[in-house]
Coordinates of C-alpha atoms in Angstrom, one line a residue:
X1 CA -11.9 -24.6 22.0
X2 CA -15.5 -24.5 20.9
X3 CA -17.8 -21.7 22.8
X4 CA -20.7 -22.9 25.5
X5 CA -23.7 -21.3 25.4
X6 CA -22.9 -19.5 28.5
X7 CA -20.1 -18.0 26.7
X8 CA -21.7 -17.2 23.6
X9 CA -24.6 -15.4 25.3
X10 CA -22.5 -13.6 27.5
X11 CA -20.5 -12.4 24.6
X12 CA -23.4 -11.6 22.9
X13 CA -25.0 -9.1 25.5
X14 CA -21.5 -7.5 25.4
X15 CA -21.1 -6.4 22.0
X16 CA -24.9 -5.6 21.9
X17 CA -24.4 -3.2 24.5
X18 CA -21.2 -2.0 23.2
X19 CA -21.8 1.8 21.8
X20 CA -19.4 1.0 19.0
X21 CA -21.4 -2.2 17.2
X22 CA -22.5 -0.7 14.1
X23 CA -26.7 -0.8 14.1
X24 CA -26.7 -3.9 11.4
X25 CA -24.2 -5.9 13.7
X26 CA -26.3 -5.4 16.5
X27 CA -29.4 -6.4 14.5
X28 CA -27.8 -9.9 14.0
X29 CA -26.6 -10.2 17.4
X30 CA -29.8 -9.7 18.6
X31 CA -31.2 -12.4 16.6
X32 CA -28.8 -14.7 17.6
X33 CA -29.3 -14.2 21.2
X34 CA -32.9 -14.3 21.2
X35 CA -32.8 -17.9 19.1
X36 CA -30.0 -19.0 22.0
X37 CA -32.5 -17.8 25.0
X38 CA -35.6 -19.8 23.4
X39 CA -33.0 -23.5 23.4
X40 CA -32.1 -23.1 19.5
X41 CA -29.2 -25.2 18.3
X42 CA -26.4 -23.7 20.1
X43 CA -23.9 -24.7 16.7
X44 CA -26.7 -24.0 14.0
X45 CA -27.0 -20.3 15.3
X46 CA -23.7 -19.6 15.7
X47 CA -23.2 -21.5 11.8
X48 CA -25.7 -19.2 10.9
X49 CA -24.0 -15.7 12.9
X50 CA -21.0 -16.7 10.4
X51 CA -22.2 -16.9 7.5
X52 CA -24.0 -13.2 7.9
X53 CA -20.8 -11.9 9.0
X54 CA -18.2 -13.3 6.7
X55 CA -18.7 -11.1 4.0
X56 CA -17.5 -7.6 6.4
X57 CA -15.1 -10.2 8.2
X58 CA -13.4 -11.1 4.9
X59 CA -13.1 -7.4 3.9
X60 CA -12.0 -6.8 7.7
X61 CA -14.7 -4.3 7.9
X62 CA -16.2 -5.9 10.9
X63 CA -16.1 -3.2 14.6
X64 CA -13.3 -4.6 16.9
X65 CA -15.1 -6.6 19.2
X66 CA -17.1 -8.2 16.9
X67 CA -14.5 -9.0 14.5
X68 CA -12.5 -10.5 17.6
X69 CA -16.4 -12.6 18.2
X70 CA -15.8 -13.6 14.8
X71 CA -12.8 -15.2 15.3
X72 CA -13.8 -17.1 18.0
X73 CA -17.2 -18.6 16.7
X74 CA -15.0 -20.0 13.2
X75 CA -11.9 -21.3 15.5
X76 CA -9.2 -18.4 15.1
X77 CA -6.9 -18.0 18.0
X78 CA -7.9 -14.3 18.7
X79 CA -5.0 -12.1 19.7
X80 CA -4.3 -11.7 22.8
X81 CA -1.9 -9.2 23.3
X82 CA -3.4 -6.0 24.4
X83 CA -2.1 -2.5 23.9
X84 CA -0.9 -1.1 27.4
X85 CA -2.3 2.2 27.3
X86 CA -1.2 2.9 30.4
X87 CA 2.2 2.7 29.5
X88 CA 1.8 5.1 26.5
X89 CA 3.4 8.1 29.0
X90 CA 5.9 10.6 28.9
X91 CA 8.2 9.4 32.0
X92 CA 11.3 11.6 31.5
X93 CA 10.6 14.9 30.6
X94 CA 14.1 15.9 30.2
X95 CA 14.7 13.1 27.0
X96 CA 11.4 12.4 26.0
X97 CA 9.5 14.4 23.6
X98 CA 6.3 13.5 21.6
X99 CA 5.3 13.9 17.9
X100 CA 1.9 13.8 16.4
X101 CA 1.8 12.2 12.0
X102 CA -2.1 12.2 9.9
X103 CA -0.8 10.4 7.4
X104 CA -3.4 8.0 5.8
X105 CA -4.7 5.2 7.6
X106 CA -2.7 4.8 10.8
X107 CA -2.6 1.0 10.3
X108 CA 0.4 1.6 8.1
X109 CA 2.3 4.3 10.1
X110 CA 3.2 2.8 12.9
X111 CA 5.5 0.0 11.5
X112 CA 8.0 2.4 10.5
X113 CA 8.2 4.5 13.5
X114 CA 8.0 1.6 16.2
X115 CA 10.5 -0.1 14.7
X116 CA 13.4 2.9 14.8
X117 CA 16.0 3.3 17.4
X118 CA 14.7 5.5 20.1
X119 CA 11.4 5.3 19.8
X120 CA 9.0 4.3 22.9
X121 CA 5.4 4.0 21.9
X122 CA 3.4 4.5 18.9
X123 CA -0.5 4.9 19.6
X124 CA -2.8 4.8 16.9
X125 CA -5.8 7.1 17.2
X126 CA -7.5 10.4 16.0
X127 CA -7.3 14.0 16.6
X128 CA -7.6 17.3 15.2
X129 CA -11.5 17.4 15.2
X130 CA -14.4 18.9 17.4
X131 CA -16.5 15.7 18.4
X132 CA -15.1 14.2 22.2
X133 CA -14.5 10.3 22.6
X134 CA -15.1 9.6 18.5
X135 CA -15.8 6.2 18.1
X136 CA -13.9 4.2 15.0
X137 CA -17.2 4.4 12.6
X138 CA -17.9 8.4 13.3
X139 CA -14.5 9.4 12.3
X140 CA -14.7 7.0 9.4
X141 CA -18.1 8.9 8.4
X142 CA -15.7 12.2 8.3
X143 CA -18.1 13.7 10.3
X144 CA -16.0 14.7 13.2
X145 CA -13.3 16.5 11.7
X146 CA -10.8 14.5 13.2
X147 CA -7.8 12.2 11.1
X148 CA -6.0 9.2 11.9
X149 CA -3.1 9.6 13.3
X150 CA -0.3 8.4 15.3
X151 CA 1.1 9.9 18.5
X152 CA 4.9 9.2 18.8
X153 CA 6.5 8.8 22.5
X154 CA 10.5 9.1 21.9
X155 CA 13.9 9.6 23.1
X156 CA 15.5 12.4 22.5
X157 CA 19.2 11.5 23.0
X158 CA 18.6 8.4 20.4
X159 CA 16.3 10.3 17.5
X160 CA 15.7 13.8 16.8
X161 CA 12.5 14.8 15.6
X162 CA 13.4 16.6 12.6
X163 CA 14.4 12.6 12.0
X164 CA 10.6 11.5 12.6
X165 CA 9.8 14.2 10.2
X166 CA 12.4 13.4 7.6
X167 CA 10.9 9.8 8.0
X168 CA 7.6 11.1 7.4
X169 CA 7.7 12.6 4.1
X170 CA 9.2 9.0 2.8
X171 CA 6.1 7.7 4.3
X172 CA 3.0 10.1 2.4
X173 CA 2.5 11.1 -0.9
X174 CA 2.1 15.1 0.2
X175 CA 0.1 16.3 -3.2
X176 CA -3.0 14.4 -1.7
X177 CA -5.5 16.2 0.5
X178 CA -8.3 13.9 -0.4
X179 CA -6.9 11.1 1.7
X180 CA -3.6 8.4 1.1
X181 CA -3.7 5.9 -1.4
X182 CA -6.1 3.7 -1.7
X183 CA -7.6 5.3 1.4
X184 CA -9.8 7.9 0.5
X185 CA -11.6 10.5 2.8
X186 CA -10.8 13.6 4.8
X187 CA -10.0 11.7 7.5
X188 CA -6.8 10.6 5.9
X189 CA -5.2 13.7 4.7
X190 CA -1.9 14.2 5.7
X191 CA -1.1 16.6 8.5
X192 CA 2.2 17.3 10.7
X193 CA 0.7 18.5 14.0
X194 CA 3.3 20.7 16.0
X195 CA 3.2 20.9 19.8
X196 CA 5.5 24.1 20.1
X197 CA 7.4 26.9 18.1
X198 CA 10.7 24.7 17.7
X199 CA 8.8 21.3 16.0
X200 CA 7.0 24.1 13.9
X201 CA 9.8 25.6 12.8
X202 CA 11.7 21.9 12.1
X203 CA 8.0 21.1 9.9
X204 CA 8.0 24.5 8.1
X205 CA 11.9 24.3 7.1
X206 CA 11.4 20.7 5.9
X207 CA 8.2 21.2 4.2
X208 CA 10.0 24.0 2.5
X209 CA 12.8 22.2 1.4
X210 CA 10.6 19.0 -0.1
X211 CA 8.6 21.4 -2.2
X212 CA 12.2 23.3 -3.5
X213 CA 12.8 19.8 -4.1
X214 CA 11.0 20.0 -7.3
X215 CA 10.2 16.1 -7.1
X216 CA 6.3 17.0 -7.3
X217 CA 4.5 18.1 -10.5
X218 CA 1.2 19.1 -8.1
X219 CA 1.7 21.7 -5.4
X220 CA 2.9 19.9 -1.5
X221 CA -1.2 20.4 0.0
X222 CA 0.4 18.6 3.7
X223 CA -1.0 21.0 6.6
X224 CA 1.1 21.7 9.7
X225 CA -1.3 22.6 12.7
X226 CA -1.0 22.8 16.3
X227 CA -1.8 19.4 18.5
X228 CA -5.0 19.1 19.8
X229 CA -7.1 16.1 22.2
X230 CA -5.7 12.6 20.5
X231 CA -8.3 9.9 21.0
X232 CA -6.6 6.7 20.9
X233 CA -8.5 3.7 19.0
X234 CA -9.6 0.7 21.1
X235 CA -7.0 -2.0 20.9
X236 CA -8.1 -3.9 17.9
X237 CA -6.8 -1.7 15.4
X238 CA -3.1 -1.0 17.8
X239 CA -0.4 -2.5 15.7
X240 CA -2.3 -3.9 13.3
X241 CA 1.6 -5.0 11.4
X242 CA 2.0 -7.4 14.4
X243 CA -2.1 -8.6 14.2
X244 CA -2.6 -9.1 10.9
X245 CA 1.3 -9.3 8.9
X246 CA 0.1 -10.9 5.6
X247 CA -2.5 -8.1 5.2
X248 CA -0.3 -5.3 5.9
X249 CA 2.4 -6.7 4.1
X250 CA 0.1 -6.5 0.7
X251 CA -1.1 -2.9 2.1
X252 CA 2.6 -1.9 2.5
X253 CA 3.5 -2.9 -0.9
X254 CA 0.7 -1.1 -2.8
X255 CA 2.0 2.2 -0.7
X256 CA 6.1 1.7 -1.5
X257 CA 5.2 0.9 -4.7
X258 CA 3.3 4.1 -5.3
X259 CA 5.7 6.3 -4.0
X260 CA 8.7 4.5 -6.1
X261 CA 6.8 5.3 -9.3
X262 CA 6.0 8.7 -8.2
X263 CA 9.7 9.9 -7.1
X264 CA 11.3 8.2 -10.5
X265 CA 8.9 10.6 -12.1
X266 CA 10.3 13.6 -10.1
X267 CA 14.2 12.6 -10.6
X268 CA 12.9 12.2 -14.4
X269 CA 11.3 15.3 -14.2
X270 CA 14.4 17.0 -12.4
X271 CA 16.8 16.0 -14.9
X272 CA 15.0 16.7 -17.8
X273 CA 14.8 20.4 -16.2
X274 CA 18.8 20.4 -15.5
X275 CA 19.4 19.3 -19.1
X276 CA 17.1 21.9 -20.5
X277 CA 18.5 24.5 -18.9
X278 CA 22.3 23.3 -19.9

């Protein structure tokens, strides 16, 4: 379904207003509109809006809104599921209990949490740092302090959350403090953030036991610190597995296969120890 001008204007004054367009979208935008208002070619502008943004869009580096604009003006069904925020609650204090992961970009830790037994609702967003309401592109700049994270609603009676934290360790390479992977920054060093004595104690006694492991030639650098605000992310980047599968399947890959190589080398590196010492 092709847009009207109506449409296209209206969705232009949106994202122009929007405090989380980047200055450079905006610019374009702006451009746009103004060529729209003074009866330009409704298709040769939006031809043109395209072509500017393709590069970012191709990279997926376009802000939310505007990458979903994107969609629209080349004739991709934009996704329409939104994230129920609302819904993102502790309801049962008695069973429920929640758990708080920085481990890298949070587009690829919330696959492997959502999809366990027992858990309610993953939210992706940041925390741990000092700026209120940080938009997407500030807590990219690492200026705020703050790391993505994800913030893990779950039952109690079906998973434990020295589980979530066993499952977390599988999920990070811990001897990185400069960010995850291919995702490097601050913002994307891994972190265990406790909400009480008893998860600290369950985080210190595993982070113990993974560096007696001896599976790591570099010293384990993953913080534990208390919980603080969590700002969740506006709803483009919620589940991005379930948005965008082909991407995150690649993404995926890249991690498992880092993490294979790097515990052969720590079972190599263990047995070569055991047999030296025999």
């Amino acid at each position: 379904m092709e847009l009207t001008k109506e449409e296209a204007l209206r969705d232009l004054y949106n994202l122009i207003l929007n405090e989380d367009t980047r200055d450079w979208e905006r610019s374009v935008l702006i451009s746009t509109k103004n060529a729209l208002e003074t009866n330009e070619n409704l298709k040769i502008q939006l031809a043109g809006l395209e072509e500017k943004l393709r590069p970012l869009a191709i990279r997926n580096n376009l802000t939310g809104d505007v990458a979903d604009f994107y969609s629209k003006i080349v004739g991709e069904a934009v996704e329409e599921e939104r994230f129920d925020f609302s819904k993102h609650r502790i309801k049962d204090y008695k069973h429920q209990d929640y758990a708080v992961f920085g481990g890298g970009c949070f587009w690829c830790m919330v696959e492997p949490f959502e999809t366990k037994k027992g858990i309610d609702s993953v939210l992706s967003g940041f925390t741990g740092g000092h700026t209120d309401h940080p938009s997407y592109d500030q807590v990219l700049s690492g200026a705020t302090g703050h790391v993505e994270a994800v913030e893990i609603i779950f039952d109690t009676r079906l998973i434990s959350y020295k589980e979530l934290v066993d499952l977390y360790w599988q999920l990070i390479d811990p001897t990185d403090d400069k960010g995850q992977f291919q995702d490097r920054g601050n913002q994307y060093r891994p972190i265990i953030f406790v909400r009480n004595k008893q998860q600290r104690k369950i985080a210190e006694e595993s982070k113990k036991k993974v560096i007696e492991s001896g599976r790591y030639k570099q010293p384990v650098v993953t913080e534990i610190q208390p919980t603080s605000t969590f700002w969740p992310v506006e709803n483009h980047y919620q589940q991005f597995y379930k948005k965008n599968p082909k991407r995150y399947k690649r993404i995926k890959r890249y991690r498992q296969r880092f993490l294979l190589y790097q515990r052969l080398k720590g079972e190599v590196r263990m047995r070569y120890k055991k047999v030296k010492k025999e």
